[in-house]
Amino acid sequence: MLTNLHVQNFAIIDKIDIDFKNGLTVLTGETGAGKSLIIDAIGLLIGARATPGLVRVGSTKATIEGTFDQLSDSVKNFLMELEIEDEDELIIRRDIHATGKSTFRVNGITVTHSQIELLCEDLIDIHVQNDTLRLFNPKNYLSFIDDAETKEMLNEYKILYQNYSQILIEYKKLLNSKNESDQNLDYIKFQLNEINQANLIIGEEENLLEEFKVLNNFENIYQNLQNIKISLSDNNISDNLYEVLDNLKKLKLLKPSYLQFFTDVESAYYVIEELGTFVKNELNGLEFDEDHLNEINDRLSVITRLKRKYHQDIEGILKLKEEFEKQIDSVDNFDFFEKELNTKLLNAYDNLKNQAIKLTNLRKSKAEILKNNILSTLKELMLEKVKLQFVFNEVEYKDYLDNSIFTKDGVDKCDILISFNLGEDLKPLSKVASGGEMSRVMLALKAHLFINKDLSTVIFDEIDTGMSGSVAEVVAKKLKEMSEKMQVFSITHLPIVASNADYHLYVKKNFVDDKTITNVVELSFDERIDVLSEMISPNDTTGKAKEVARLMLLKNK
């Protein structure tokens, strides 16, 4: 459960620290004091999208930090997956910078936005006023039905769906390639024959270019080698160096500083000797072959032409050759490949279809249970004449090549039909419910959905909108009943709901140095009487409202 909330530099909140307890806690306060900001802050803490302007004017960042204890097994297991130590306490922190960037930390470890969302799925649920609009959208109805058992079956379905989809893509690709190959087979064979005749070798072009360069510059190479030979022999370089070397050999024995010169000249002597031998051998082996030069030139022309034609280097052309061979092979062996892949596709389709049918049947069973539970709760919420029905689409499984009925979430579509008055026909929920009725339907729905989730904290932002009198009293009792199983927060304007709470937090705003400051205080018994009496009768001067408030608190204590 949520034990502490720290908020700083967020909207009109300068800094607040709120300690929470188990049970039912209500938040009340004057309009614009920041009640919804508290809920917004918690929502941002668990991953809600941050919008511009959240950081308090004059600050560089807003900080929201929540401390949780009594962690569920699912939360602990997820923390283990993230390699985060929990020590039976969870601290989530979000820093929202004025630039729009956000950072999340869990027990001091930086995590991603998506990891926060997954972690908090089983930690806390927030119902804001716009959530009731989800009842108008049939796309949300399957999410109401799916529980842990259904989701496990859905995960198995998704694996089969992915497998079927992949094989179907391969099968259609095979058919398309067959059609294309049939049309282009002669040209593909021509291209393959052209490449085969070229007998390309990786690295061949580089060697040919080097040979071509030598033969094409034969005269220059020959003349330069002759010049070196003449210079070496006419100037007696080797003999002169040998004489210098002999003198240095004697000097280094007399004075060690000559040793380096001796070493350098000795190296130069041997280099000159080696150069002379090399030049002699090169001249003896040098021979101009015009026919070979023409052969190289012709070979390079073939390679260049193929590179231009296929827009590839030699390695790329050889890969194209392999692709052409595969295409020809697939045409020649199409019947074998088609039969093999068709069998795989049929098996994948049958497996997917069977799993989809199982998933549909399980969802219908879960929907029936949920329907009965919701009806029971709605009757408690003084909607005694209500009738409710989950209606599923009729699925017609057609050709195994038709994947249009399958989606990643199954084949099911669901609508909720309802009637609030005796004698009325069942109609889509979105077309018949008033605001107060919708709030009660949502409360009844969430009351049972939470049973299937290992949630520790639930927050309602004005779930009692549009209610009054005995209906409001029943809603208050239902919230109180839920708080026996989990921590419940409720923003309310109704005295009857506030009087049923275990704890009452009052949100007020003050003006300090021309700034609006939001404060949150936990009310004592006497303070609750004052606030409740103001909610009952704002202009009461007789004291009767205070007496009514006192009696309400005593009754629900």
Coordinates of C-alpha atoms in Angstrom, one line a residue, residues 39-527:
I39 CA -4.2 12.2 -7.8
D40 CA -2.4 13.5 -10.9
A41 CA 0.9 13.3 -9.0
I42 CA 0.3 9.7 -8.1
G43 CA -0.7 9.0 -11.7
L44 CA 2.5 10.5 -12.9
L45 CA 4.4 8.5 -10.4
I46 CA 3.1 5.3 -11.9
G47 CA 3.7 6.3 -15.5
A48 CA 1.0 8.7 -16.7
R49 CA 2.1 10.9 -19.6
A50 CA 3.6 14.2 -18.5
T51 CA 2.3 17.3 -20.3
P52 CA 4.0 20.7 -20.6
G53 CA 3.6 23.2 -17.7
L54 CA 3.6 20.7 -14.8
V55 CA 6.8 22.2 -13.3
R56 CA 6.0 25.0 -10.8
V57 CA 6.8 28.4 -12.2
G58 CA 10.4 29.4 -11.3
S59 CA 11.6 25.8 -10.8
T60 CA 13.7 23.6 -13.1
K61 CA 12.1 20.3 -12.2
A62 CA 9.2 18.7 -10.3
T63 CA 9.8 15.7 -8.0
I64 CA 7.2 13.1 -7.0
E65 CA 8.2 10.2 -4.7
G66 CA 6.0 7.5 -3.3
T67 CA 6.7 4.9 -0.7
F68 CA 4.9 1.5 -0.7
D69 CA 5.0 -1.4 1.7
Q70 CA 3.1 -4.7 2.1
L71 CA 4.2 -5.6 -1.5
S72 CA 2.4 -8.4 -3.3
D73 CA 4.3 -11.4 -4.7
S74 CA 3.8 -10.2 -8.2
V75 CA 5.5 -6.9 -7.4
K76 CA 8.3 -8.6 -5.6
N77 CA 8.8 -11.0 -8.5
F78 CA 9.0 -8.1 -11.0
L79 CA 11.6 -6.3 -8.8
M80 CA 13.6 -9.5 -8.8
E81 CA 13.5 -9.5 -12.6
L82 CA 14.8 -6.0 -12.6
E83 CA 17.5 -7.1 -10.1
I84 CA 16.2 -4.5 -7.5
E85 CA 16.3 -5.3 -3.8
D86 CA 13.0 -4.5 -2.2
E87 CA 13.6 -5.1 1.5
D88 CA 9.8 -5.1 1.9
E89 CA 9.7 -1.5 0.9
L90 CA 9.3 0.2 -2.5
I91 CA 10.3 3.8 -3.3
I92 CA 9.4 5.1 -6.7
R93 CA 10.7 8.5 -7.7
R94 CA 10.0 10.6 -10.8
D95 CA 11.8 13.8 -11.7
I96 CA 10.0 15.9 -14.4
H97 CA 12.3 18.5 -15.8
A98 CA 11.0 21.8 -17.3
T99 CA 12.4 20.7 -20.6
G100 CA 9.9 17.8 -20.7
K101 CA 12.3 15.0 -19.9
S102 CA 11.5 12.6 -17.1
T103 CA 13.6 10.1 -15.1
F104 CA 12.3 7.2 -13.0
R105 CA 14.0 5.5 -10.1
V106 CA 12.9 2.5 -8.1
N107 CA 14.8 2.1 -4.8
G108 CA 17.5 4.3 -6.2
I109 CA 17.9 2.3 -9.5
T110 CA 17.1 4.1 -12.8
V111 CA 14.4 2.3 -14.8
T112 CA 12.5 2.9 -18.0
H113 CA 9.0 4.3 -18.4
S114 CA 7.7 1.0 -19.7
Q115 CA 9.2 -0.9 -16.7
I116 CA 7.4 1.5 -14.3
E117 CA 4.1 0.9 -16.1
L118 CA 4.6 -2.9 -15.8
L119 CA 5.6 -2.7 -12.2
C120 CA 2.6 -0.5 -11.2
E121 CA 0.0 -2.6 -13.0
D122 CA -0.3 -4.8 -9.9
L123 CA 0.4 -2.0 -7.4
I124 CA -2.2 0.8 -7.8
D125 CA -5.2 1.6 -9.9
I126 CA -6.6 5.2 -10.4
H127 CA -10.1 5.9 -11.5
V128 CA -10.4 9.4 -12.8
Q129 CA -13.7 11.0 -14.0
N130 CA -12.8 10.4 -17.7
D131 CA -12.4 6.6 -17.0
T132 CA -16.2 6.3 -16.9
L133 CA -16.1 7.1 -20.6
R134 CA -14.3 3.8 -21.2
L135 CA -17.8 2.2 -20.8
F136 CA -18.8 4.0 -24.0
N137 CA -16.1 2.2 -26.0
P138 CA -16.7 -1.5 -26.8
K139 CA -13.0 -1.9 -27.6
N140 CA -12.4 -1.8 -23.8
Y141 CA -14.8 -4.6 -22.9
L142 CA -12.5 -7.6 -23.4
S143 CA -10.0 -6.0 -21.0
F144 CA -12.8 -6.0 -18.4
I145 CA -13.3 -9.8 -18.9
D146 CA -9.7 -11.0 -19.2
D147 CA -8.2 -12.1 -15.9
A148 CA -5.0 -14.0 -15.1
E149 CA -6.4 -17.3 -16.4
T150 CA -7.6 -15.7 -19.6
K151 CA -4.4 -13.8 -20.2
E152 CA -2.4 -17.1 -19.8
M153 CA -4.5 -18.6 -22.6
L154 CA -4.2 -15.4 -24.6
N155 CA -0.4 -15.6 -24.4
E156 CA -0.5 -19.1 -25.8
Y157 CA -2.8 -17.9 -28.5
K158 CA -0.3 -15.0 -29.4
I159 CA 2.5 -17.5 -29.9
L160 CA 0.3 -19.5 -32.3
Y161 CA -0.9 -16.4 -34.0
Q162 CA 2.7 -15.2 -34.6
N163 CA 3.6 -18.7 -36.0
Y164 CA 0.6 -18.8 -38.3
S165 CA 1.2 -15.3 -39.5
Q166 CA 4.9 -15.9 -40.3
I167 CA 4.1 -19.2 -42.2
L168 CA 1.3 -17.4 -44.1
I169 CA 3.7 -14.7 -45.2
E170 CA 6.2 -17.3 -46.4
Y171 CA 3.6 -19.2 -48.3
K172 CA 2.2 -16.1 -50.0
K173 CA 5.8 -15.1 -50.8
L174 CA 6.4 -18.5 -52.3
L175 CA 3.3 -18.2 -54.6
N176 CA 4.3 -14.7 -55.6
S177 CA 7.9 -15.7 -56.4
K178 CA 6.6 -18.6 -58.4
N179 CA 4.5 -16.3 -60.5
E180 CA 7.3 -13.8 -60.9
S181 CA 9.8 -16.5 -61.6
D182 CA 7.6 -18.1 -64.2
Q183 CA 7.4 -14.8 -66.1
N184 CA 11.1 -14.1 -65.7
L185 CA 12.6 -17.6 -65.7
D186 CA 14.3 -17.3 -69.1
Y187 CA 15.9 -14.0 -68.2
I188 CA 17.0 -15.3 -64.8
K189 CA 18.6 -18.3 -66.5
F190 CA 20.3 -16.0 -68.9
Q191 CA 21.7 -13.9 -66.1
L192 CA 22.9 -16.9 -64.2
N193 CA 24.6 -18.3 -67.3
E194 CA 26.3 -14.9 -67.9
I195 CA 27.7 -14.8 -64.3
N196 CA 28.8 -18.5 -64.5
Q197 CA 30.6 -17.9 -67.7
A198 CA 32.5 -14.9 -66.2
N199 CA 33.8 -17.3 -63.5
L200 CA 34.3 -14.4 -61.1
I201 CA 36.7 -14.8 -58.1
I202 CA 36.7 -12.6 -55.0
G203 CA 40.0 -10.6 -55.0
E204 CA 40.7 -11.2 -58.7
E205 CA 40.0 -7.6 -59.8
E206 CA 42.6 -6.2 -57.4
N207 CA 45.3 -8.6 -58.7
L208 CA 44.5 -7.8 -62.3
L209 CA 44.6 -4.1 -61.7
E210 CA 48.1 -4.5 -60.1
E211 CA 49.3 -6.5 -63.1
F212 CA 47.8 -4.1 -65.6
K213 CA 49.6 -1.2 -63.9
V214 CA 52.9 -2.9 -64.2
L215 CA 52.6 -3.9 -67.8
N216 CA 51.0 -0.6 -68.8
N217 CA 54.1 1.2 -67.3
F218 CA 56.7 -1.2 -68.5
E219 CA 59.0 1.3 -70.1
N220 CA 59.1 3.6 -67.0
I221 CA 59.8 0.7 -64.7
Y222 CA 62.6 -0.7 -67.0
Q223 CA 64.3 2.6 -67.4
N224 CA 64.2 3.4 -63.6
L225 CA 65.7 0.0 -62.8
Q226 CA 68.5 0.5 -65.3
N227 CA 69.3 4.0 -63.9
I228 CA 69.6 2.4 -60.4
K229 CA 71.8 -0.3 -61.7
I230 CA 74.1 2.2 -63.4
S231 CA 74.3 4.4 -60.4
L232 CA 75.2 1.5 -58.1
S233 CA 77.9 0.2 -60.4
D234 CA 79.5 3.4 -61.9
N235 CA 79.9 5.1 -58.5
N236 CA 81.3 2.1 -56.7
I237 CA 78.9 2.8 -53.8
S238 CA 79.3 -0.6 -52.3
D239 CA 83.1 -0.4 -52.3
N240 CA 83.1 3.1 -50.9
L241 CA 80.7 2.1 -48.1
Y242 CA 82.8 -1.0 -47.3
E243 CA 85.9 1.2 -46.9
V244 CA 84.0 3.6 -44.6
L245 CA 82.7 0.6 -42.6
D246 CA 86.2 -0.8 -42.2
N247 CA 87.5 2.5 -40.8
L248 CA 84.5 2.9 -38.4
K249 CA 85.1 -0.7 -37.2
K250 CA 88.6 0.3 -36.0
L251 CA 87.4 3.6 -34.5
K252 CA 84.6 2.1 -32.4
L253 CA 87.2 0.1 -30.6
L254 CA 89.0 3.2 -29.7
K255 CA 86.0 5.4 -29.0
P256 CA 82.5 3.9 -28.2
S257 CA 80.6 7.0 -29.6
Y258 CA 81.5 5.7 -33.1
L259 CA 79.5 2.5 -32.5
Q260 CA 76.2 4.0 -33.7
F261 CA 77.7 5.2 -36.9
F262 CA 79.2 1.8 -37.5
T263 CA 75.9 0.2 -37.0
D264 CA 74.1 2.6 -39.3
V265 CA 76.7 2.4 -42.1
E266 CA 76.7 -1.4 -41.8
S267 CA 73.0 -1.5 -42.3
A268 CA 73.2 0.9 -45.3
Y269 CA 75.9 -1.4 -46.8
Y270 CA 73.8 -4.5 -46.6
V271 CA 70.7 -2.6 -47.9
I272 CA 72.7 -1.4 -51.0
E273 CA 74.0 -4.9 -51.6
E274 CA 70.5 -6.3 -51.3
L275 CA 69.2 -3.5 -53.6
G276 CA 71.8 -4.3 -56.3
T277 CA 70.8 -8.0 -56.3
F278 CA 67.1 -7.2 -56.4
V279 CA 67.5 -4.8 -59.3
K280 CA 69.6 -7.3 -61.2
N281 CA 67.0 -10.0 -60.7
E282 CA 64.1 -7.7 -61.6
L283 CA 65.8 -6.7 -64.9
N284 CA 66.5 -10.3 -65.8
G285 CA 62.9 -11.3 -65.1
L286 CA 61.3 -8.3 -66.6
E287 CA 59.5 -9.0 -69.9
F288 CA 56.8 -7.1 -71.7
D289 CA 54.0 -9.4 -73.0
E290 CA 51.5 -7.4 -75.0
D291 CA 49.2 -10.4 -75.5
H292 CA 48.9 -10.8 -71.7
L293 CA 48.3 -7.1 -71.3
N294 CA 45.4 -7.4 -73.7
E295 CA 44.0 -10.4 -71.9
I296 CA 44.1 -8.5 -68.6
N297 CA 42.4 -5.5 -70.2
D298 CA 39.7 -7.8 -71.7
R299 CA 39.1 -9.5 -68.3
L300 CA 38.8 -6.2 -66.5
S301 CA 36.3 -5.0 -69.1
V302 CA 34.1 -8.1 -68.4
I303 CA 34.2 -7.5 -64.7
T304 CA 33.5 -3.7 -65.1
R305 CA 30.5 -4.5 -67.4
L306 CA 29.0 -6.9 -64.9
K307 CA 29.5 -4.5 -62.0
R308 CA 27.7 -1.8 -63.9
K309 CA 24.9 -4.0 -65.0
Y310 CA 24.1 -5.4 -61.6
H311 CA 25.2 -2.4 -59.5
Q312 CA 27.3 -4.7 -57.3
D313 CA 30.9 -5.5 -56.6
I314 CA 32.2 -9.1 -57.3
E315 CA 31.0 -10.3 -53.9
G316 CA 27.6 -8.9 -54.5
I317 CA 27.3 -10.4 -58.0
L318 CA 28.2 -13.8 -56.5
K319 CA 25.4 -13.4 -54.0
L320 CA 23.0 -12.6 -56.8
K321 CA 24.2 -15.8 -58.5
E322 CA 23.1 -17.7 -55.4
E323 CA 19.8 -15.9 -55.4
F324 CA 19.2 -16.8 -59.1
E325 CA 20.0 -20.4 -58.4
K326 CA 17.5 -20.4 -55.5
Q327 CA 14.8 -18.9 -57.7
I328 CA 15.4 -21.5 -60.5
D329 CA 15.5 -24.2 -57.9
S330 CA 12.2 -23.0 -56.3
V331 CA 10.6 -23.1 -59.8
D332 CA 12.0 -26.5 -60.6
N333 CA 11.0 -27.9 -57.2
F334 CA 7.9 -25.7 -56.6
D335 CA 5.5 -28.5 -56.1
F336 CA 7.6 -30.0 -53.3
F337 CA 8.1 -26.7 -51.5
E338 CA 4.5 -25.7 -51.9
K339 CA 3.2 -29.0 -50.5
E340 CA 5.6 -28.9 -47.6
L341 CA 4.8 -25.2 -46.7
N342 CA 1.0 -25.8 -47.3
T343 CA 1.0 -28.6 -44.8
K344 CA 2.8 -26.4 -42.2
L345 CA 0.3 -23.6 -42.8
L346 CA -2.7 -25.9 -42.4
N347 CA -1.4 -27.3 -39.1
A348 CA -0.6 -23.7 -37.9
Y349 CA -4.1 -22.6 -38.8
D350 CA -5.8 -25.5 -37.1
N351 CA -3.8 -25.0 -33.9
L352 CA -4.6 -21.2 -33.9
K353 CA -8.2 -21.8 -34.6
N354 CA -8.6 -24.4 -31.8
Q355 CA -6.8 -22.0 -29.4
A356 CA -9.0 -19.1 -30.5
I357 CA -12.2 -21.2 -29.9
K358 CA -10.9 -22.2 -26.4
L359 CA -10.2 -18.5 -25.6
T360 CA -13.6 -17.5 -26.8
N361 CA -15.3 -20.1 -24.6
L362 CA -13.3 -19.1 -21.6
R363 CA -14.1 -15.4 -22.2
K364 CA -17.8 -16.2 -22.4
S365 CA -17.6 -18.2 -19.2
K366 CA -15.7 -15.3 -17.4
A367 CA -18.1 -12.8 -18.9
E368 CA -21.1 -14.7 -17.4
I369 CA -19.4 -14.7 -13.9
L370 CA -18.6 -11.0 -14.2
K371 CA -22.1 -10.2 -15.3
N372 CA -23.7 -11.9 -12.3
N373 CA -21.3 -10.2 -9.9
I374 CA -21.9 -6.8 -11.5
L375 CA -25.7 -7.3 -11.3
S376 CA -25.5 -8.3 -7.7
T377 CA -23.5 -5.2 -6.8
L378 CA -25.7 -2.9 -8.9
K379 CA -28.7 -4.1 -7.0
E380 CA -26.8 -3.2 -3.8
L381 CA -26.3 0.2 -5.4
M382 CA -30.1 0.5 -5.8
L383 CA -30.4 -0.4 -9.4
E384 CA -32.7 -3.3 -8.7
K385 CA -34.3 -3.5 -12.1
V386 CA -31.1 -3.6 -14.1
K387 CA -30.5 -6.3 -16.7
L388 CA -27.0 -6.8 -18.2
Q389 CA -25.6 -9.0 -20.9
F390 CA -22.2 -9.5 -22.5
V391 CA -22.7 -10.2 -26.2
F392 CA -20.0 -11.7 -28.3
N393 CA -19.6 -11.6 -32.1
E394 CA -20.3 -14.7 -34.2
V395 CA -17.1 -15.9 -35.7
E396 CA -17.1 -17.7 -39.0
Y397 CA -13.8 -19.5 -39.7
K398 CA -13.3 -19.6 -43.4
D399 CA -10.3 -20.4 -45.6
Y400 CA -7.0 -21.1 -43.9
L401 CA -5.4 -18.4 -46.2
D402 CA -7.8 -15.8 -44.8
N403 CA -6.3 -14.3 -41.7
S404 CA -8.7 -11.3 -41.5
I405 CA -10.6 -12.7 -38.5
F406 CA -7.5 -13.1 -36.4
T407 CA -5.9 -10.4 -34.3
K408 CA -3.1 -10.5 -31.8
D409 CA -5.8 -10.4 -29.0
G410 CA -8.0 -13.2 -30.4
V411 CA -11.1 -13.3 -32.7
D412 CA -13.5 -11.9 -30.2
K413 CA -15.4 -8.6 -30.1
C414 CA -17.8 -7.9 -27.2
D415 CA -20.5 -5.4 -26.4
I416 CA -22.3 -4.8 -23.1
L417 CA -26.1 -4.5 -23.4
I418 CA -28.0 -3.1 -20.4
S419 CA -31.5 -2.1 -19.3
F420 CA -32.1 0.0 -16.2
N421 CA -35.9 -0.1 -16.1
L422 CA -38.4 -2.9 -16.1
G423 CA -39.9 -3.7 -19.5
E424 CA -37.1 -1.9 -21.5
D425 CA -35.1 -3.8 -24.1
L426 CA -31.4 -4.4 -23.7
K427 CA -29.5 -1.7 -25.5
P428 CA -25.7 -0.8 -25.8
L429 CA -24.5 0.6 -22.5
S430 CA -23.2 3.7 -24.1
K431 CA -26.6 4.7 -25.3
V432 CA -28.8 4.3 -22.2
A433 CA -26.9 5.3 -19.0
S434 CA -27.0 8.6 -17.2
G435 CA -24.0 10.0 -15.4
G436 CA -25.0 8.7 -12.0
E437 CA -25.9 5.3 -13.5
M438 CA -22.6 5.1 -15.3
S439 CA -20.6 5.9 -12.2
R440 CA -22.4 3.1 -10.4
V441 CA -21.8 0.6 -13.2
M442 CA -18.1 1.6 -13.2
L443 CA -17.9 1.2 -9.4
A444 CA -19.6 -2.2 -9.6
L445 CA -17.3 -3.3 -12.5
K446 CA -14.1 -2.1 -10.7
A447 CA -15.1 -3.7 -7.4
H448 CA -15.0 -7.1 -9.1
L449 CA -12.1 -6.5 -11.4
F450 CA -9.9 -5.7 -8.4
I451 CA -10.7 -9.0 -6.9
N452 CA -8.9 -10.7 -9.8
K453 CA -5.9 -8.3 -9.5
D454 CA -3.4 -8.4 -6.7
L455 CA -3.8 -4.6 -6.1
S456 CA -2.9 -3.0 -2.9
T457 CA -4.2 0.6 -3.6
V458 CA -7.2 1.9 -5.4
I459 CA -8.0 5.6 -6.0
F460 CA -11.4 7.0 -7.1
D461 CA -11.7 10.6 -8.3
E462 CA -15.3 11.5 -7.7
I463 CA -16.8 8.1 -8.5
D464 CA -19.9 9.4 -6.7
T465 CA -20.6 12.1 -9.3
G466 CA -24.3 12.5 -9.9
M467 CA -25.4 10.6 -6.8
S468 CA -27.2 11.7 -3.7
G469 CA -29.4 10.5 -0.9
S470 CA -29.7 6.8 -0.3
V471 CA -27.7 5.9 -3.5
A472 CA -24.8 8.0 -2.2
E473 CA -25.0 6.2 1.2
V474 CA -24.9 2.8 -0.5
V475 CA -21.9 3.9 -2.6
A476 CA -20.2 5.0 0.6
K477 CA -20.8 1.6 2.2
K478 CA -19.4 -0.1 -1.0
L479 CA -16.2 2.0 -0.8
K480 CA -15.9 1.1 2.9
E481 CA -16.4 -2.6 2.1
M482 CA -13.7 -2.4 -0.6
S483 CA -11.3 -0.8 1.9
E484 CA -11.4 -3.9 4.1
K485 CA -9.5 -5.7 1.3
M486 CA -7.3 -3.0 0.0
Q487 CA -6.3 0.7 0.6
V488 CA -8.9 3.0 -0.9
F489 CA -8.7 6.7 -1.6
S490 CA -11.7 8.8 -2.8
I491 CA -12.0 12.4 -3.7
T492 CA -15.6 13.3 -2.9
H493 CA -18.0 16.2 -2.5
L494 CA -20.6 14.1 -0.6
P495 CA -20.8 14.3 3.2
I496 CA -22.1 10.7 3.5
V497 CA -19.0 9.4 1.7
A498 CA -16.6 11.5 3.7
S499 CA -18.3 10.5 7.0
N500 CA -17.7 6.8 6.2
A501 CA -13.9 7.2 5.8
D502 CA -11.4 6.0 8.3
Y503 CA -9.2 9.1 7.5
H504 CA -10.1 12.5 6.1
L505 CA -7.5 14.6 4.3
Y506 CA -8.4 18.2 3.7
V507 CA -6.7 20.1 0.8
K508 CA -6.5 23.8 1.0
K509 CA -4.7 26.6 -0.7
N510 CA -3.0 29.6 0.9
F511 CA -1.4 32.7 -0.5
V512 CA 2.1 33.4 0.6
D513 CA 4.2 36.2 -1.0
D514 CA 1.8 36.5 -3.9
K515 CA 2.1 32.7 -4.6
T516 CA -0.5 30.0 -4.3
I517 CA 0.5 27.2 -1.9
T518 CA -1.3 23.9 -1.6
N519 CA -1.4 22.2 1.8
V520 CA -2.8 18.8 2.9
V521 CA -3.8 18.1 6.5
E522 CA -5.3 15.1 8.2
L523 CA -8.4 16.2 10.1
S524 CA -9.1 15.4 13.7
F525 CA -12.6 14.3 14.8
D526 CA -13.6 17.9 15.7
E527 CA -12.1 19.2 12.5

